[in-house]
Coordinates of C-alpha atoms and ligand atoms in Angstrom, one line a residue:
M25 CA 81.9 94.1 80.1
A26 CA 82.1 93.9 83.9
S27 CA 84.8 95.5 85.9
V28 CA 87.1 93.5 87.6
T29 CA 85.7 94.9 91.0
E30 CA 82.4 93.7 89.7
R31 CA 83.6 90.4 88.7
L32 CA 85.6 89.8 92.1
E33 CA 82.3 90.8 93.8
A34 CA 80.6 88.1 91.7
V35 CA 83.2 85.5 92.4
R36 CA 83.3 86.2 96.2
A37 CA 79.4 85.7 96.1
R38 CA 79.9 82.2 94.6
V39 CA 82.5 81.2 97.1
Y40 CA 80.3 82.2 99.8
A41 CA 77.2 80.4 98.6
A42 CA 79.3 77.4 97.9
E43 CA 80.7 77.7 101.6
I44 CA 77.2 78.0 102.9
A45 CA 75.6 75.3 100.8
V46 CA 77.8 72.6 102.1
G47 CA 77.7 74.1 105.8
R48 CA 81.2 75.3 106.1
P49 CA 82.0 78.6 107.7
S50 CA 82.1 81.7 105.5
G51 CA 85.5 82.8 104.9
S52 CA 86.7 79.2 105.2
V53 CA 88.0 79.3 101.5
T54 CA 91.0 81.6 100.6
L55 CA 90.1 83.0 97.0
V56 CA 93.4 83.2 95.1
A57 CA 93.2 85.8 92.2
V58 CA 95.1 84.3 89.3
S59 CA 96.5 87.3 87.4
K60 CA 99.0 85.6 85.0
T61 CA 99.2 87.5 81.8
K62 CA 97.1 90.4 83.2
P63 CA 98.4 93.8 83.6
L64 CA 99.2 95.6 87.1
A65 CA 96.3 97.8 86.8
A66 CA 94.3 94.9 87.0
I67 CA 95.9 93.8 90.0
E68 CA 95.6 97.4 91.5
E69 CA 91.9 97.2 91.2
A70 CA 91.4 94.2 92.7
Y71 CA 93.4 95.0 95.7
A72 CA 91.7 98.3 95.8
A73 CA 88.4 96.0 96.2
G74 CA 90.1 94.1 99.0
Q75 CA 92.0 91.2 97.4
R76 CA 95.0 90.1 98.7
D77 CA 96.2 86.9 97.3
F78 CA 97.1 86.7 93.9
G79 CA 98.5 83.6 92.0
E80 CA 101.0 83.7 89.1
N81 CA 102.4 80.9 87.0
Y82 CA 105.5 82.6 85.3
A83 CA 108.7 83.3 87.5
Q84 CA 109.6 86.4 85.5
E85 CA 106.3 87.7 85.4
L86 CA 106.1 87.3 89.0
D87 CA 109.5 89.0 89.7
R88 CA 108.2 91.9 87.5
K89 CA 105.0 92.2 89.4
A90 CA 105.7 91.7 92.7
Q91 CA 108.5 94.5 92.5
A92 CA 106.3 96.9 90.8
L93 CA 103.7 96.3 93.3
A94 CA 106.0 96.0 96.6
H95 CA 104.4 99.2 98.2
L96 CA 100.9 97.5 98.8
P97 CA 100.8 96.2 102.2
G98 CA 99.7 92.7 102.8
I99 CA 99.8 91.5 99.2
R100 CA 100.4 88.0 99.1
W101 CA 102.0 86.1 95.9
H102 CA 101.0 82.5 95.4
F103 CA 103.1 80.7 92.6
I104 CA 101.0 78.1 90.9
G105 CA 102.9 77.5 87.8
N106 CA 105.5 74.8 86.8
L107 CA 108.8 75.7 88.5
Q108 CA 112.2 75.0 86.9
R109 CA 114.9 74.8 89.4
N110 CA 117.0 77.8 87.8
K111 CA 114.1 80.0 88.6
A112 CA 113.7 79.1 92.4
K113 CA 115.5 82.3 93.5
I114 CA 112.6 84.5 92.3
V115 CA 110.0 82.3 94.1
A116 CA 112.2 82.4 97.2
A117 CA 112.3 86.2 97.0
H118 CA 108.6 86.9 96.3
A119 CA 106.0 84.1 97.1
H120 CA 104.2 83.4 100.4
V121 CA 102.8 79.9 99.2
L122 CA 104.0 77.5 96.5
H123 CA 101.3 75.5 95.0
T124 CA 103.4 73.3 93.0
L125 CA 106.1 71.5 94.6
D126 CA 106.9 68.4 92.8
S127 CA 110.4 67.1 93.8
L128 CA 112.9 67.2 96.8
E129 CA 115.4 68.6 94.6
L130 CA 113.5 71.8 93.9
A131 CA 112.6 71.9 97.5
R132 CA 116.2 71.7 98.6
E133 CA 117.1 74.6 96.1
L134 CA 114.2 76.7 97.4
D135 CA 115.3 76.2 100.9
K136 CA 118.7 77.4 100.0
R137 CA 117.5 80.3 98.1
L138 CA 115.3 81.4 100.9
A139 CA 118.2 81.8 103.5
P140 CA 119.7 85.0 102.1
F141 CA 116.1 86.5 101.9
D142 CA 115.7 85.2 105.6
R143 CA 112.2 84.2 104.4
D144 CA 110.1 81.0 104.8
L145 CA 107.6 79.7 102.3
E146 CA 104.4 77.6 102.6
I147 CA 104.4 74.6 100.6
L148 CA 101.9 72.7 98.8
V149 CA 102.7 69.6 96.9
E150 CA 101.0 69.2 93.6
V151 CA 99.5 65.9 93.1
N152 CA 98.8 64.2 89.7
V153 CA 95.6 62.4 91.2
S154 CA 94.0 61.6 87.7
G155 CA 97.1 60.1 86.5
E156 CA 96.8 62.1 83.0
M157 CA 100.0 61.8 81.3
Q158 CA 100.4 65.6 80.5
K159 CA 99.6 66.7 84.0
H160 CA 102.4 67.8 86.4
G161 CA 102.8 66.7 89.8
V162 CA 103.9 63.6 91.6
S163 CA 101.8 60.5 92.0
P164 CA 99.9 59.6 95.1
A165 CA 102.9 57.0 95.8
E166 CA 105.7 59.6 95.7
L167 CA 103.8 61.7 98.3
S168 CA 105.1 60.2 101.4
P169 CA 109.0 60.1 100.6
L170 CA 108.7 63.7 99.4
L171 CA 106.8 65.1 102.4
G172 CA 109.3 63.1 104.6
G173 CA 112.1 64.9 102.9
L174 CA 110.4 68.2 103.3
A175 CA 110.5 67.7 107.0
G176 CA 114.2 68.1 107.0
L177 CA 114.2 71.6 105.4
R178 CA 113.8 74.7 107.9
R179 CA 112.5 77.3 105.8
L180 CA 109.9 75.2 103.9
T181 CA 106.4 74.4 105.8
A182 CA 104.5 71.7 104.2
R183 CA 101.0 72.8 104.5
G184 CA 99.0 70.7 101.9
L185 CA 98.3 69.6 98.7
M186 CA 97.2 70.9 95.2
T187 CA 95.7 69.5 92.0
V188 CA 94.4 70.3 88.7
P189 CA 91.6 68.1 87.6
P190 CA 90.7 66.8 84.3
V191 CA 88.8 69.3 82.4
D192 CA 85.3 69.5 80.9
D193 CA 83.9 67.1 83.4
D194 CA 82.6 67.9 86.9
A195 CA 82.1 64.2 88.1
R196 CA 85.6 63.5 87.4
A197 CA 86.7 66.5 89.0
A198 CA 85.0 65.9 92.1
A199 CA 86.5 62.5 92.1
C200 CA 89.8 64.1 91.8
F201 CA 89.0 66.4 94.4
R202 CA 87.8 63.8 96.9
A203 CA 91.0 61.8 96.4
L204 CA 93.0 64.9 97.1
A205 CA 91.5 65.3 100.3
A206 CA 91.6 61.9 101.3
L207 CA 95.4 62.0 100.4
A208 CA 95.7 64.9 102.7
G209 CA 94.0 63.2 105.7
A210 CA 96.2 60.1 105.3
H211 CA 99.2 62.4 105.3
R212 CA 98.4 64.9 107.8
A213 CA 101.2 63.8 110.3
H214 CA 103.6 65.4 107.5
L215 CA 101.6 68.7 107.6
R216 CA 101.4 71.4 109.6
G217 CA 98.2 72.6 111.2
E218 CA 94.9 71.5 109.3
P219 CA 95.9 70.2 105.8
L220 CA 95.5 73.1 103.1
L221 CA 93.7 72.0 99.8
S222 CA 94.2 74.0 96.8
M223 CA 91.9 72.9 94.1
G224 CA 89.0 74.5 92.1
M225 CA 89.2 77.2 89.3
S226 CA 86.8 79.4 87.8
D227 CA 84.4 76.7 86.2
D228 CA 84.6 74.1 89.1
L229 CA 85.2 76.1 92.4
E230 CA 81.7 75.1 93.7
V231 CA 82.6 71.5 93.4
A232 CA 85.9 72.0 95.0
V233 CA 84.4 73.8 97.9
R234 CA 82.0 71.0 98.4
E235 CA 84.9 68.8 98.4
G236 CA 86.9 70.7 101.1
A237 CA 88.9 73.3 98.9
T238 CA 90.9 75.7 101.3
H239 CA 92.0 77.6 98.5
V240 CA 90.3 78.2 94.9
R241 CA 92.7 79.5 92.0
V242 CA 90.5 81.7 90.0
G243 CA 91.6 83.7 86.8
T244 CA 89.3 84.0 84.0
A245 CA 86.1 84.7 86.2
I246 CA 88.0 87.8 87.6
F247 CA 90.3 89.2 85.2
G248 CA 88.5 87.9 82.0
A249 CA 89.8 85.7 79.1
R250 CA 93.4 85.4 78.6
S251 CA 95.0 85.8 75.4
Y252 CA 98.5 84.8 74.4
P253 CA 99.2 82.7 71.2
G254 CA 100.2 79.0 71.2
A255 CA 100.1 78.4 74.9
P256 CA 98.2 75.4 76.1
S257 CA 95.0 75.9 78.1
P258 CA 94.2 74.2 81.6
H259 CA 90.8 75.7 81.1
R260 CA 87.6 74.4 79.8
D261 CA 86.2 77.4 78.1
P262 CA 87.4 76.7 74.2
E263 CA 87.3 80.4 73.6
T264 CA 90.1 81.1 76.4
S265 CA 93.7 80.3 75.9
G266 CA 96.1 80.0 79.0
G267 CA 98.9 78.0 80.2
S268 CA 100.2 76.7 83.4
S269 CA 103.6 75.9 82.8
D270 CA 106.6 78.1 83.2
S271 CA 109.2 77.1 80.6
Ligands
PLP6 C1 95.8 79.6 85.1 C2 95.4 78.6 86.3 C3 94.3 78.6 87.0 C4 93.1 79.7 86.7 O1 92.2 79.2 85.8 P1 91.0 79.8 85.1 O2 90.2 78.7 84.8 O3 91.3 81.1 84.6 O4 90.4 80.3 86.7 C5 94.5 78.2 88.3 N1 95.1 77.1 88.4 C6 96.3 77.0 87.5 C7 97.4 76.0 87.9 C8 96.3 77.8 86.6 O5 97.4 77.5 85.8

């Protein structure tokens, strides 16, 4: 089986090819290596190969890994799981970007928890574009009031939007990604800088880059299949089990 370094190289080549295919500058997409459930050694190998952005889904796991790897200069943690308010402190302590903001209550809690650490946090709002019942995130209609509320919180910077598309259907995924990009454009007055778009995973990153993703969140293709019993999978490979919620 290929090493993490080899898999990472292959994913970088896919991102590069996707950027070039659609006429975007190379390097315009940030690759977030999703390391949930994977050991520190795998993260260290990816880091040694130049990877700096890592994604985690579970607050306690982020806490443990960020502390253990705090000596690695320039490492950046992205929290991409469902975040309970009572774990906001962990994200405030370690994360550079939260991809899954879904309420003003959580935003206020994060703002409060960031102060003692004297840290800021970049925020992406998770949008349930597909309207699937089991999906996290706000509806498109809830976006405007949420972004408006964020404007009053000093330590949070609203940068863009994130979505998880329906699985097993590239055409529907593309439609979701396109809708997310349109929403970001419509709300750009509330976003700092060029809107960030976190969309695309191991199986659909090319589709996402084509539709304007600035961040792709790739786990399986870099670190291999995850195995932990009982967790629902956001992934379309039936041999892979994974989870995206932190409960
Ligand atoms: C686990 C996870 C990923 C990575 O998925 P892969 O299919 O393994 O690349 C991306 N985004 C979210 C929100 C996840 O929970």
